[in-house]
PDB file of C-alpha atoms in Angstrom:
ATOM      1  CA  MET X   8      65.885 173.734 125.568  1.00  0.00           C
ATOM      2  CA  ARG X   9      67.119 173.276 121.624  1.00  0.00           C
ATOM      3  CA  THR X  10      70.713 173.182 120.556  1.00  0.00           C
ATOM      4  CA  TYR X  11      70.989 175.984 117.684  1.00  0.00           C
ATOM      5  CA  LEU X  12      74.065 174.769 115.345  1.00  0.00           C
ATOM      6  CA  ASP X  13      75.341 178.397 113.838  1.00  0.00           C
ATOM      7  CA  PHE X  14      73.509 178.389 110.464  1.00  0.00           C
ATOM      8  CA  GLU X  15      70.333 177.985 112.406  1.00  0.00           C
ATOM      9  CA  LYS X  16      71.140 181.599 114.202  1.00  0.00           C
ATOM     10  CA  PRO X  17      68.638 183.087 111.930  1.00  0.00           C
ATOM     11  CA  ILE X  18      65.838 180.797 112.983  1.00  0.00           C
ATOM     12  CA  ALA X  19      66.414 181.138 116.654  1.00  0.00           C
ATOM     13  CA  ASP X  20      66.100 184.650 117.420  1.00  0.00           C
ATOM     14  CA  LEU X  21      62.354 184.548 115.319  1.00  0.00           C
ATOM     15  CA  GLU X  22      61.678 181.639 117.324  1.00  0.00           C
ATOM     16  CA  VAL X  23      63.506 183.666 120.936  1.00  0.00           C
ATOM     17  CA  ARG X  24      61.039 186.446 119.794  1.00  0.00           C
ATOM     18  CA  LEU X  25      57.614 184.239 119.229  1.00  0.00           C
ATOM     19  CA  VAL X  26      58.407 183.146 122.536  1.00  0.00           C
ATOM     20  CA  GLU X  27      58.406 186.645 124.190  1.00  0.00           C
ATOM     21  CA  MET X  28      55.826 187.613 122.002  1.00  0.00           C
ATOM     22  CA  LYS X  29      53.447 183.906 123.369  1.00  0.00           C
ATOM     23  CA  LYS X  30      54.763 185.583 127.038  1.00  0.00           C
ATOM     24  CA  LEU X  31      53.524 188.908 126.510  1.00  0.00           C
ATOM     25  CA  ALA X  32      49.894 188.135 125.382  1.00  0.00           C
ATOM     26  CA  GLU X  33      49.502 185.898 128.340  1.00  0.00           C
ATOM     27  CA  THR X  34      50.580 188.420 130.959  1.00  0.00           C
ATOM     28  CA  SER X  35      48.620 191.858 129.437  1.00  0.00           C
ATOM     29  CA  ASN X  36      45.969 192.033 127.552  1.00  0.00           C
ATOM     30  CA  VAL X  37      47.799 192.947 123.746  1.00  0.00           C
ATOM     31  CA  ASP X  38      46.506 191.100 121.203  1.00  0.00           C
ATOM     32  CA  VAL X  39      49.169 189.876 119.346  1.00  0.00           C
ATOM     33  CA  THR X  40      47.200 187.275 117.159  1.00  0.00           C
ATOM     34  CA  GLU X  41      47.898 187.750 114.273  1.00  0.00           C
ATOM     35  CA  ALA X  42      52.050 188.674 115.518  1.00  0.00           C
ATOM     36  CA  VAL X  43      52.473 186.048 116.271  1.00  0.00           C
ATOM     37  CA  ALA X  44      50.792 184.447 112.927  1.00  0.00           C
ATOM     38  CA  SER X  45      52.545 186.578 110.673  1.00  0.00           C
ATOM     39  CA  LEU X  46      55.904 185.327 112.746  1.00  0.00           C
ATOM     40  CA  GLU X  47      55.632 181.466 112.602  1.00  0.00           C
ATOM     41  CA  VAL X  48      54.590 182.174 108.542  1.00  0.00           C
ATOM     42  CA  SER X  49      58.153 183.634 108.430  1.00  0.00           C
ATOM     43  CA  ILE X  50      59.449 180.886 110.234  1.00  0.00           C
ATOM     44  CA  GLU X  51      58.694 178.041 108.182  1.00  0.00           C
ATOM     45  CA  LYS X  52      59.461 179.593 105.618  1.00  0.00           C
ATOM     46  CA  LEU X  53      62.981 180.465 107.117  1.00  0.00           C
ATOM     47  CA  ARG X  54      63.856 177.197 107.712  1.00  0.00           C
ATOM     48  CA  LYS X  55      62.725 175.658 104.233  1.00  0.00           C
ATOM     49  CA  GLU X  56      65.051 178.476 102.802  1.00  0.00           C
ATOM     50  CA  ILE X  57      67.621 177.033 105.335  1.00  0.00           C
ATOM     51  CA  PHE X  58      67.358 174.160 105.269  1.00  0.00           C
ATOM     52  CA  ASP X  59      66.944 173.587 101.154  1.00  0.00           C
ATOM     53  CA  ASN X  60      69.934 174.621 100.106  1.00  0.00           C
ATOM     54  CA  LEU X  61      72.556 173.113 102.648  1.00  0.00           C
ATOM     55  CA  THR X  62      75.826 172.966 102.025  1.00  0.00           C
ATOM     56  CA  ARG X  63      77.680 169.334 102.190  1.00  0.00           C
ATOM     57  CA  TRP X  64      79.721 170.315 105.702  1.00  0.00           C
ATOM     58  CA  GLN X  65      76.411 171.389 106.824  1.00  0.00           C
ATOM     59  CA  ARG X  66      74.884 168.554 106.205  1.00  0.00           C
ATOM     60  CA  VAL X  67      77.839 166.522 108.091  1.00  0.00           C
ATOM     61  CA  GLN X  68      77.231 169.170 111.283  1.00  0.00           C
ATOM     62  CA  LEU X  69      73.354 167.975 111.508  1.00  0.00           C
ATOM     63  CA  SER X  70      74.451 164.312 111.549  1.00  0.00           C
ATOM     64  CA  ARG X  71      75.936 165.417 114.408  1.00  0.00           C
ATOM     65  CA  HIS X  72      73.419 167.359 116.717  1.00  0.00           C
ATOM     66  CA  PRO X  73      73.363 166.641 120.229  1.00  0.00           C
ATOM     67  CA  ASP X  74      69.659 166.547 120.078  1.00  0.00           C
ATOM     68  CA  ARG X  75      69.853 164.335 117.399  1.00  0.00           C
ATOM     69  CA  PRO X  76      68.391 160.649 118.481  1.00  0.00           C
ATOM     70  CA  TYR X  77      70.549 157.449 118.930  1.00  0.00           C
ATOM     71  CA  THR X  78      69.352 154.009 117.871  1.00  0.00           C
ATOM     72  CA  LEU X  79      68.223 153.407 121.576  1.00  0.00           C
ATOM     73  CA  ASP X  80      65.657 156.557 121.164  1.00  0.00           C
ATOM     74  CA  TYR X  81      64.135 154.926 117.889  1.00  0.00           C
ATOM     75  CA  ILE X  82      63.635 151.751 119.321  1.00  0.00           C
ATOM     76  CA  SER X  83      62.016 152.537 122.056  1.00  0.00           C
ATOM     77  CA  LEU X  84      60.263 154.920 119.774  1.00  0.00           C
ATOM     78  CA  MET X  85      59.388 152.199 116.812  1.00  0.00           C
ATOM     79  CA  CYS X  86      58.981 149.299 119.169  1.00  0.00           C
ATOM     80  CA  ASP X  87      56.554 147.680 121.255  1.00  0.00           C
ATOM     81  CA  GLN X  88      58.420 145.208 123.474  1.00  0.00           C
ATOM     82  CA  PHE X  89      63.317 145.536 123.257  1.00  0.00           C
ATOM     83  CA  ILE X  90      65.112 142.169 125.044  1.00  0.00           C
ATOM     84  CA  GLU X  91      68.663 143.773 124.649  1.00  0.00           C
ATOM     85  CA  LEU X  92      71.352 141.132 124.306  1.00  0.00           C
ATOM     86  CA  HIS X  93      74.446 141.193 125.901  1.00  0.00           C
ATOM     87  CA  GLY X  94      78.444 140.076 125.100  1.00  0.00           C
ATOM     88  CA  ASP X  95      80.494 138.360 122.460  1.00  0.00           C
ATOM     89  CA  ARG X  96      80.486 135.892 124.419  1.00  0.00           C
ATOM     90  CA  THR X  97      84.585 136.065 123.719  1.00  0.00           C
ATOM     91  CA  VAL X  98      85.760 139.458 125.104  1.00  0.00           C
ATOM     92  CA  ARG X  99      82.651 141.459 127.520  1.00  0.00           C
ATOM     93  CA  ASP X 100      80.094 143.746 126.220  1.00  0.00           C
ATOM     94  CA  ASP X 101      80.292 146.265 124.076  1.00  0.00           C
ATOM     95  CA  PRO X 102      78.144 149.549 125.090  1.00  0.00           C
ATOM     96  CA  ALA X 103      78.920 151.229 122.378  1.00  0.00           C
ATOM     97  CA  MET X 104      77.477 148.082 119.837  1.00  0.00           C
ATOM     98  CA  VAL X 105      73.874 147.496 120.978  1.00  0.00           C
ATOM     99  CA  GLY X 106      71.378 145.025 119.991  1.00  0.00           C
ATOM    100  CA  GLY X 107      68.987 142.307 120.378  1.00  0.00           C
ATOM    101  CA  PHE X 108      65.685 141.292 119.125  1.00  0.00           C
ATOM    102  CA  VAL X 109      62.448 143.324 118.965  1.00  0.00           C
ATOM    103  CA  GLU X 110      59.255 143.861 117.775  1.00  0.00           C
ATOM    104  CA  MET X 111      57.478 146.259 115.195  1.00  0.00           C
ATOM    105  CA  ASP X 112      54.139 145.774 114.725  1.00  0.00           C
ATOM    106  CA  GLY X 113      53.775 141.949 114.900  1.00  0.00           C
ATOM    107  CA  GLN X 114      56.800 141.508 113.452  1.00  0.00           C
ATOM    108  CA  THR X 115      59.371 140.234 115.419  1.00  0.00           C
ATOM    109  CA  VAL X 116      63.259 141.403 114.492  1.00  0.00           C
ATOM    110  CA  MET X 117      66.626 141.542 114.631  1.00  0.00           C
ATOM    111  CA  LEU X 118      67.867 145.122 115.522  1.00  0.00           C
ATOM    112  CA  ILE X 119      72.056 146.514 116.143  1.00  0.00           C
ATOM    113  CA  GLY X 120      73.393 149.698 116.090  1.00  0.00           C
ATOM    114  CA  GLN X 121      75.887 151.453 117.817  1.00  0.00           C
ATOM    115  CA  GLN X 122      75.231 153.921 120.204  1.00  0.00           C
ATOM    116  CA  LYS X 123      76.555 157.254 121.676  1.00  0.00           C
ATOM    117  CA  GLY X 124      76.128 159.207 124.602  1.00  0.00           C
ATOM    118  CA  ARG X 125      74.417 162.027 125.048  1.00  0.00           C
ATOM    119  CA  ASN X 126      76.019 163.705 128.063  1.00  0.00           C
ATOM    120  CA  THR X 127      79.753 163.014 128.723  1.00  0.00           C
ATOM    121  CA  LYS X 128      79.245 160.119 131.786  1.00  0.00           C
ATOM    122  CA  GLN X 129      77.204 158.445 129.178  1.00  0.00           C
ATOM    123  CA  ARG X 130      79.917 159.223 126.158  1.00  0.00           C
ATOM    124  CA  GLN X 131      82.371 157.873 128.003  1.00  0.00           C
ATOM    125  CA  HIS X 132      80.536 154.662 128.422  1.00  0.00           C
ATOM    126  CA  ARG X 133      79.172 154.122 124.568  1.00  0.00           C
ATOM    127  CA  ASN X 134      82.986 154.591 123.777  1.00  0.00           C
ATOM    128  CA  PHE X 135      81.443 157.720 122.071  1.00  0.00           C
ATOM    129  CA  GLY X 136      79.954 155.402 119.173  1.00  0.00           C
ATOM    130  CA  MET X 137      83.023 153.526 118.927  1.00  0.00           C
ATOM    131  CA  PRO X 138      82.708 150.122 118.763  1.00  0.00           C
ATOM    132  CA  ASN X 139      85.966 148.560 119.949  1.00  0.00           C
ATOM    133  CA  PRO X 140      86.513 144.597 117.971  1.00  0.00           C
ATOM    134  CA  GLU X 141      84.534 142.769 120.162  1.00  0.00           C
ATOM    135  CA  GLY X 142      81.222 144.766 119.618  1.00  0.00           C
ATOM    136  CA  TYR X 143      81.500 143.957 115.910  1.00  0.00           C
ATOM    137  CA  ARG X 144      82.189 140.261 117.393  1.00  0.00           C
ATOM    138  CA  LYS X 145      78.620 140.403 119.443  1.00  0.00           C
ATOM    139  CA  ALA X 146      76.898 142.555 116.408  1.00  0.00           C
ATOM    140  CA  LEU X 147      77.808 139.241 114.372  1.00  0.00           C
ATOM    141  CA  ARG X 148      76.784 136.763 117.254  1.00  0.00           C
ATOM    142  CA  LEU X 149      73.681 138.640 117.356  1.00  0.00           C
ATOM    143  CA  MET X 150      73.194 138.049 113.103  1.00  0.00           C
ATOM    144  CA  LYS X 151      74.250 134.493 113.277  1.00  0.00           C
ATOM    145  CA  LEU X 152      71.702 133.697 115.971  1.00  0.00           C
ATOM    146  CA  ALA X 153      68.653 135.606 113.767  1.00  0.00           C
ATOM    147  CA  GLU X 154      70.020 133.885 111.106  1.00  0.00           C
ATOM    148  CA  LYS X 155      69.430 130.367 113.063  1.00  0.00           C
ATOM    149  CA  PHE X 156      65.630 131.766 113.935  1.00  0.00           C
ATOM    150  CA  ASN X 157      65.333 133.178 110.741  1.00  0.00           C
ATOM    151  CA  LYS X 158      64.475 136.493 111.776  1.00  0.00           C
ATOM    152  CA  PRO X 159      64.880 139.789 109.669  1.00  0.00           C
ATOM    153  CA  ILE X 160      68.278 141.727 111.254  1.00  0.00           C
ATOM    154  CA  VAL X 161      68.371 145.877 110.199  1.00  0.00           C
ATOM    155  CA  THR X 162      71.518 147.599 111.307  1.00  0.00           C
ATOM    156  CA  MET X 163      71.955 150.883 112.429  1.00  0.00           C
ATOM    157  CA  ILE X 164      74.898 152.928 111.986  1.00  0.00           C
ATOM    158  CA  ASP X 165      75.578 156.100 113.810  1.00  0.00           C
ATOM    159  CA  THR X 166      79.690 155.771 114.499  1.00  0.00           C
ATOM    160  CA  PRO X 167      82.759 158.069 113.663  1.00  0.00           C
ATOM    161  CA  GLY X 168      84.530 155.308 113.032  1.00  0.00           C
ATOM    162  CA  ALA X 169      85.796 151.561 115.150  1.00  0.00           C
ATOM    163  CA  PHE X 170      88.116 152.320 118.173  1.00  0.00           C
ATOM    164  CA  PRO X 171      91.785 153.457 116.951  1.00  0.00           C
ATOM    165  CA  GLY X 172      93.320 152.781 120.043  1.00  0.00           C
ATOM    166  CA  LEU X 173      95.937 150.369 120.505  1.00  0.00           C
ATOM    167  CA  GLU X 174      94.326 147.793 122.749  1.00  0.00           C
ATOM    168  CA  ALA X 175      91.347 146.708 119.614  1.00  0.00           C
ATOM    169  CA  GLU X 176      94.160 146.243 117.643  1.00  0.00           C
ATOM    170  CA  GLU X 177      95.414 143.937 119.580  1.00  0.00           C
ATOM    171  CA  ARG X 178      92.386 142.973 120.424  1.00  0.00           C
ATOM    172  CA  GLY X 179      91.628 141.895 116.125  1.00  0.00           C
ATOM    173  CA  GLN X 180      89.967 145.331 115.684  1.00  0.00           C
ATOM    174  CA  GLY X 181      90.951 144.742 111.588  1.00  0.00           C
ATOM    175  CA  GLU X 182      89.625 141.081 111.966  1.00  0.00           C
ATOM    176  CA  ALA X 183      86.479 141.089 113.400  1.00  0.00           C
ATOM    177  CA  ILE X 184      84.954 144.132 111.050  1.00  0.00           C
ATOM    178  CA  ALA X 185      86.366 141.933 107.638  1.00  0.00           C
ATOM    179  CA  ARG X 186      84.759 138.633 109.920  1.00  0.00           C
ATOM    180  CA  ASN X 187      81.401 140.621 109.358  1.00  0.00           C
ATOM    181  CA  LEU X 188      81.697 141.995 105.995  1.00  0.00           C
ATOM    182  CA  LYS X 189      82.435 138.230 104.863  1.00  0.00           C
ATOM    183  CA  GLU X 190      79.734 136.877 106.806  1.00  0.00           C
ATOM    184  CA  MET X 191      76.497 139.537 106.593  1.00  0.00           C
ATOM    185  CA  PHE X 192      76.904 138.329 102.779  1.00  0.00           C
ATOM    186  CA  MET X 193      76.269 135.179 103.752  1.00  0.00           C
ATOM    187  CA  LEU X 194      73.533 135.731 105.581  1.00  0.00           C
ATOM    188  CA  GLN X 195      70.470 133.827 104.806  1.00  0.00           C
ATOM    189  CA  VAL X 196      68.155 136.311 106.508  1.00  0.00           C
ATOM    190  CA  PRO X 197      66.290 139.326 104.431  1.00  0.00           C
ATOM    191  CA  VAL X 198      69.143 142.795 106.130  1.00  0.00           C
ATOM    192  CA  VAL X 199      68.358 145.885 106.223  1.00  0.00           C
ATOM    193  CA  CYS X 200      70.883 148.796 106.903  1.00  0.00           C
ATOM    194  CA  ILE X 201      70.579 152.310 108.036  1.00  0.00           C
ATOM    195  CA  VAL X 202      72.547 155.168 108.271  1.00  0.00           C
ATOM    196  CA  ILE X 203      70.778 157.798 110.713  1.00  0.00           C
ATOM    197  CA  GLY X 204      73.347 159.677 111.555  1.00  0.00           C
ATOM    198  CA  GLU X 205      77.600 159.467 110.735  1.00  0.00           C
ATOM    199  CA  GLY X 206      79.076 156.678 108.577  1.00  0.00           C
ATOM    200  CA  ALA X 207      82.722 156.933 108.625  1.00  0.00           C
ATOM    201  CA  SER X 208      85.039 154.131 107.488  1.00  0.00           C
ATOM    202  CA  GLY X 209      84.974 150.512 108.368  1.00  0.00           C
ATOM    203  CA  GLY X 210      83.654 151.068 111.588  1.00  0.00           C
ATOM    204  CA  ALA X 211      80.172 152.060 109.848  1.00  0.00           C
ATOM    205  CA  LEU X 212      80.996 149.449 107.296  1.00  0.00           C
ATOM    206  CA  GLY X 213      81.519 146.456 109.954  1.00  0.00           C
ATOM    207  CA  ILE X 214      77.359 146.636 110.547  1.00  0.00           C
ATOM    208  CA  ALA X 215      76.091 147.664 107.022  1.00  0.00           C
ATOM    209  CA  ILE X 216      76.280 145.171 104.174  1.00  0.00           C
ATOM    210  CA  GLY X 217      72.768 144.672 103.753  1.00  0.00           C
ATOM    211  CA  ASP X 218      70.296 143.744 101.037  1.00  0.00           C
ATOM    212  CA  ARG X 219      68.722 147.379 101.274  1.00  0.00           C
ATOM    213  CA  VAL X 220      71.082 149.990 102.625  1.00  0.00           C
ATOM    214  CA  LEU X 221      69.242 153.443 103.097  1.00  0.00           C
ATOM    215  CA  MET X 222      70.209 156.238 104.943  1.00  0.00           C
ATOM    216  CA  LEU X 223      68.550 159.823 106.132  1.00  0.00           C
ATOM    217  CA  GLU X 224      68.382 162.672 104.264  1.00  0.00           C
ATOM    218  CA  ASN X 225      71.148 165.056 107.465  1.00  0.00           C
ATOM    219  CA  THR X 226      73.466 162.179 107.420  1.00  0.00           C
ATOM    220  CA  TRP X 227      76.914 161.493 105.761  1.00  0.00           C
ATOM    221  CA  TYR X 228      78.779 158.165 104.569  1.00  0.00           C
ATOM    222  CA  SER X 229      82.577 157.783 103.736  1.00  0.00           C
ATOM    223  CA  VAL X 230      85.918 156.550 103.726  1.00  0.00           C
ATOM    224  CA  ILE X 231      87.141 159.313 106.234  1.00  0.00           C
ATOM    225  CA  SER X 232      85.255 161.944 108.425  1.00  0.00           C
ATOM    226  CA  PRO X 233      86.022 166.196 106.430  1.00  0.00           C
ATOM    227  CA  GLU X 234      88.519 167.378 109.329  1.00  0.00           C
ATOM    228  CA  ASN X 235      90.790 164.451 108.950  1.00  0.00           C
ATOM    229  CA  CYS X 236      90.649 164.444 105.430  1.00  0.00           C
ATOM    230  CA  SER X 237      91.161 167.755 106.167  1.00  0.00           C
ATOM    231  CA  THR X 238      94.292 167.355 107.770  1.00  0.00           C
ATOM    232  CA  ILE X 239      95.649 164.870 105.355  1.00  0.00           C
ATOM    233  CA  LEU X 240      95.628 166.918 102.550  1.00  0.00           C
ATOM    234  CA  TRP X 241      95.919 170.499 103.680  1.00  0.00           C
ATOM    235  CA  ARG X 242      97.789 170.177 106.846  1.00  0.00           C
ATOM    236  CA  SER X 243      95.151 171.695 108.952  1.00  0.00           C
ATOM    237  CA  TRP X 244      90.881 171.345 110.229  1.00  0.00           C
ATOM    238  CA  ASP X 245      90.421 174.805 108.388  1.00  0.00           C
ATOM    239  CA  TYR X 246      90.111 173.222 104.867  1.00  0.00           C
ATOM    240  CA  LYS X 247      87.228 170.879 106.621  1.00  0.00           C
ATOM    241  CA  GLU X 248      84.645 172.937 104.487  1.00  0.00           C
ATOM    242  CA  GLN X 249      85.853 172.500 101.432  1.00  0.00           C
ATOM    243  CA  ALA X 250      86.802 168.637 102.112  1.00  0.00           C
ATOM    244  CA  ALA X 251      83.470 167.911 102.208  1.00  0.00           C
ATOM    245  CA  GLU X 252      82.142 168.999  99.173  1.00  0.00           C
ATOM    246  CA  ALA X 253      85.191 167.691  97.629  1.00  0.00           C
ATOM    247  CA  MET X 254      84.449 164.384  99.243  1.00  0.00           C
ATOM    248  CA  LYS X 255      80.842 164.417  98.407  1.00  0.00           C
ATOM    249  CA  LEU X 256      80.051 162.565 100.945  1.00  0.00           C
ATOM    250  CA  THR X 257      75.983 162.934 101.524  1.00  0.00           C
ATOM    251  CA  ALA X 258      72.699 161.261 100.854  1.00  0.00           C
ATOM    252  CA  ARG X 259      72.524 162.412  97.746  1.00  0.00           C
ATOM    253  CA  ASP X 260      75.971 162.334  96.812  1.00  0.00           C
ATOM    254  CA  MET X 261      75.490 158.287  97.971  1.00  0.00           C
ATOM    255  CA  GLU X 262      72.536 157.595  95.771  1.00  0.00           C
ATOM    256  CA  LYS X 263      73.865 159.244  92.925  1.00  0.00           C
ATOM    257  CA  ASN X 264      76.719 157.012  92.757  1.00  0.00           C
ATOM    258  CA  LYS X 265      74.838 154.264  93.474  1.00  0.00           C
ATOM    259  CA  LEU X 266      76.592 152.792  96.681  1.00  0.00           C
ATOM    260  CA  VAL X 267      73.196 153.330  98.603  1.00  0.00           C
ATOM    261  CA  ASP X 268      70.338 152.407  97.556  1.00  0.00           C
ATOM    262  CA  GLY X 269      67.229 154.839  98.854  1.00  0.00           C
ATOM    263  CA  ILE X 270      66.437 158.069 101.139  1.00  0.00           C
ATOM    264  CA  ILE X 271      64.319 158.915 104.574  1.00  0.00           C
ATOM    265  CA  GLU X 272      63.727 161.769 103.892  1.00  0.00           C
ATOM    266  CA  GLU X 273      63.885 163.719 107.693  1.00  0.00           C
ATOM    267  CA  PRO X 274      61.085 166.469 109.279  1.00  0.00           C
ATOM    268  CA  GLU X 275      62.320 170.026 108.158  1.00  0.00           C
ATOM    269  CA  GLY X 276      64.762 171.227 110.543  1.00  0.00           C
ATOM    270  CA  GLY X 277      66.452 167.237 111.001  1.00  0.00           C
ATOM    271  CA  ALA X 278      65.091 164.347 112.569  1.00  0.00           C
ATOM    272  CA  HIS X 279      66.084 166.384 115.966  1.00  0.00           C
ATOM    273  CA  THR X 280      63.243 169.043 115.575  1.00  0.00           C
ATOM    274  CA  ASP X 281      61.001 165.764 116.093  1.00  0.00           C
ATOM    275  CA  HIS X 282      61.931 162.457 116.679  1.00  0.00           C
ATOM    276  CA  ALA X 283      58.620 160.824 117.392  1.00  0.00           C
ATOM    277  CA  GLU X 284      58.238 161.410 113.139  1.00  0.00           C
ATOM    278  CA  MET X 285      61.540 160.189 112.273  1.00  0.00           C
ATOM    279  CA  ALA X 286      60.881 156.728 114.117  1.00  0.00           C
ATOM    280  CA  ARG X 287      57.538 156.473 112.121  1.00  0.00           C
ATOM    281  CA  ARG X 288      59.096 157.411 108.846  1.00  0.00           C
ATOM    282  CA  ILE X 289      62.151 154.600 109.627  1.00  0.00           C
ATOM    283  CA  LYS X 290      59.669 151.755 111.239  1.00  0.00           C
ATOM    284  CA  LYS X 291      57.302 152.066 108.055  1.00  0.00           C
ATOM    285  CA  VAL X 292      60.683 151.599 105.426  1.00  0.00           C
ATOM    286  CA  ILE X 293      61.895 148.704 107.436  1.00  0.00           C
ATOM    287  CA  LEU X 294      58.424 147.106 107.858  1.00  0.00           C
ATOM    288  CA  ASP X 295      57.721 147.621 103.588  1.00  0.00           C
ATOM    289  CA  THR X 296      61.361 146.704 102.525  1.00  0.00           C
ATOM    290  CA  ILE X 297      61.016 143.455 104.474  1.00  0.00           C
ATOM    291  CA  VAL X 298      58.044 142.877 102.937  1.00  0.00           C
ATOM    292  CA  GLU X 299      59.484 143.899  99.325  1.00  0.00           C
ATOM    293  CA  LEU X 300      63.030 140.951 100.824  1.00  0.00           C
ATOM    294  CA  ASN X 301      60.705 138.140 101.822  1.00  0.00           C
ATOM    295  CA  GLN X 302      59.267 137.425  98.691  1.00  0.00           C
ATOM    296  CA  LEU X 303      63.070 136.908  97.379  1.00  0.00           C
ATOM    297  CA  THR X 304      64.678 133.495  98.406  1.00  0.00           C
ATOM    298  CA  PRO X 305      67.622 133.202 100.883  1.00  0.00           C
ATOM    299  CA  GLU X 306      69.799 132.338  97.326  1.00  0.00           C
ATOM    300  CA  GLN X 307      68.280 135.059  95.560  1.00  0.00           C
ATOM    301  CA  ARG X 308      68.524 137.716  97.870  1.00  0.00           C
ATOM    302  CA  ILE X 309      72.554 136.434  98.569  1.00  0.00           C
ATOM    303  CA  ASP X 310      73.253 136.607  94.965  1.00  0.00           C
ATOM    304  CA  GLN X 311      72.065 140.499  94.905  1.00  0.00           C
ATOM    305  CA  ARG X 312      73.850 141.170  97.601  1.00  0.00           C
ATOM    306  CA  ILE X 313      77.353 140.207  96.177  1.00  0.00           C
ATOM    307  CA  GLU X 314      76.480 141.629  92.948  1.00  0.00           C
ATOM    308  CA  LYS X 315      75.724 145.455  94.384  1.00  0.00           C
ATOM    309  CA  PHE X 316      78.530 145.517  95.730  1.00  0.00           C
ATOM    310  CA  CYS X 317      80.890 144.242  94.099  1.00  0.00           C
ATOM    311  CA  SER X 318      79.085 146.454  90.383  1.00  0.00           C
ATOM    312  CA  MET X 319      80.139 149.165  92.499  1.00  0.00           C
ATOM    313  CA  GLY X 320      83.667 151.434  91.773  1.00  0.00           C
ATOM    314  CA  VAL X 321      85.444 151.504  89.152  1.00  0.00           C
ATOM    315  CA  VAL X 322      88.749 148.544  88.447  1.00  0.00           C
ATOM    316  CA  VAL X 323      91.306 148.965  86.127  1.00  0.00           C
ATOM    317  CA  GLU X 324      94.066 147.153  85.541  1.00  0.00           C
TER     318      GLU X 324
END
C-alpha cells in the first residue's frame, strides 16, 4: 500500500476509484474501458498540476516520504556488486553511515551514504539516519581507502542531522565533522555528492564537500530544519511552513544561489513512485560526471573544489 501525504489526498481518492472500477470490470461483464482511460488521464493531469506547484514545505515532506528510496535501496538498484566495509578502527561501526566499494557498469566507485530505517526496529538500529562521530570517521577512512586505490568517491546525503547526544559530543562530534571537511577538500580523486533526501546542517555537510554537489528535485539542504527554525523564531512548530518559505532550502533555491551544481529530476510524483527509474537517472549522472571529472588533473580538481566553496556567501568586514 502506498503512503499518501496530505496534499496527495485528491490523487489518492481518484486512484481508489480507479482500482474499484478495474475490479468491477473483472467481476462483471460491464465494459468500463473508456471510463478507466478517462480516469487515468484525470489522475495524470491532477498529479502534474499538484507537483508543478509544490510549496517548499511540501517538498520537505516529500524528502521524508516513508516510501522514498534510501542509500542501500539505490545501491541494490544501481550496482552490480557491493562490498560493504565496516568500522572506524577507533570506537565501533555506525549503522547510520554505510559504505563500501561498488561496481556500476564496470566502473568501481567508493559509495558512502547515510541510511535510515523503514520500521521502528530498523530506525533504532540506524539511529534515524543520524550518524555518531564514528560514522564520520568511518566515512573518512573509506574515502582515504578510495584515494589510495585511485577510485572515485560518491556520497549520498540523507540525514536530519548528526546525532546531538551527550555521548556523541564527548567522543568528538564537532571535531569529526570538521576533519572531514578539511580532508575532503584535499582528496586527489573525483568526489560526487548527492542529496537524496534531507540535508540538515553539519550532519549533511560532513560528507558533502565534492567536485560536484547535486540534489534530487524534492530534497532540501539547510543549516536547520523548518521545524527547529520555527521553534527558535516563534517558539512553536506551528510556523514550519512559513519558516520553510523564508529559508529557501529546496533544490531550486540552492541551485539559484549557486550552493549546489545541479538538480536531478525525479519521476512525476516523486522518487518514491518509481525507485528503479530514479536509480537509473542517478546512475547515469554519476557515471557521466565521473567521466567529466577524470578529464581534470587532481590538482585542478582540488583548486576548483576550494574555489567553489570559498566563493559561497558574502563576507562583510
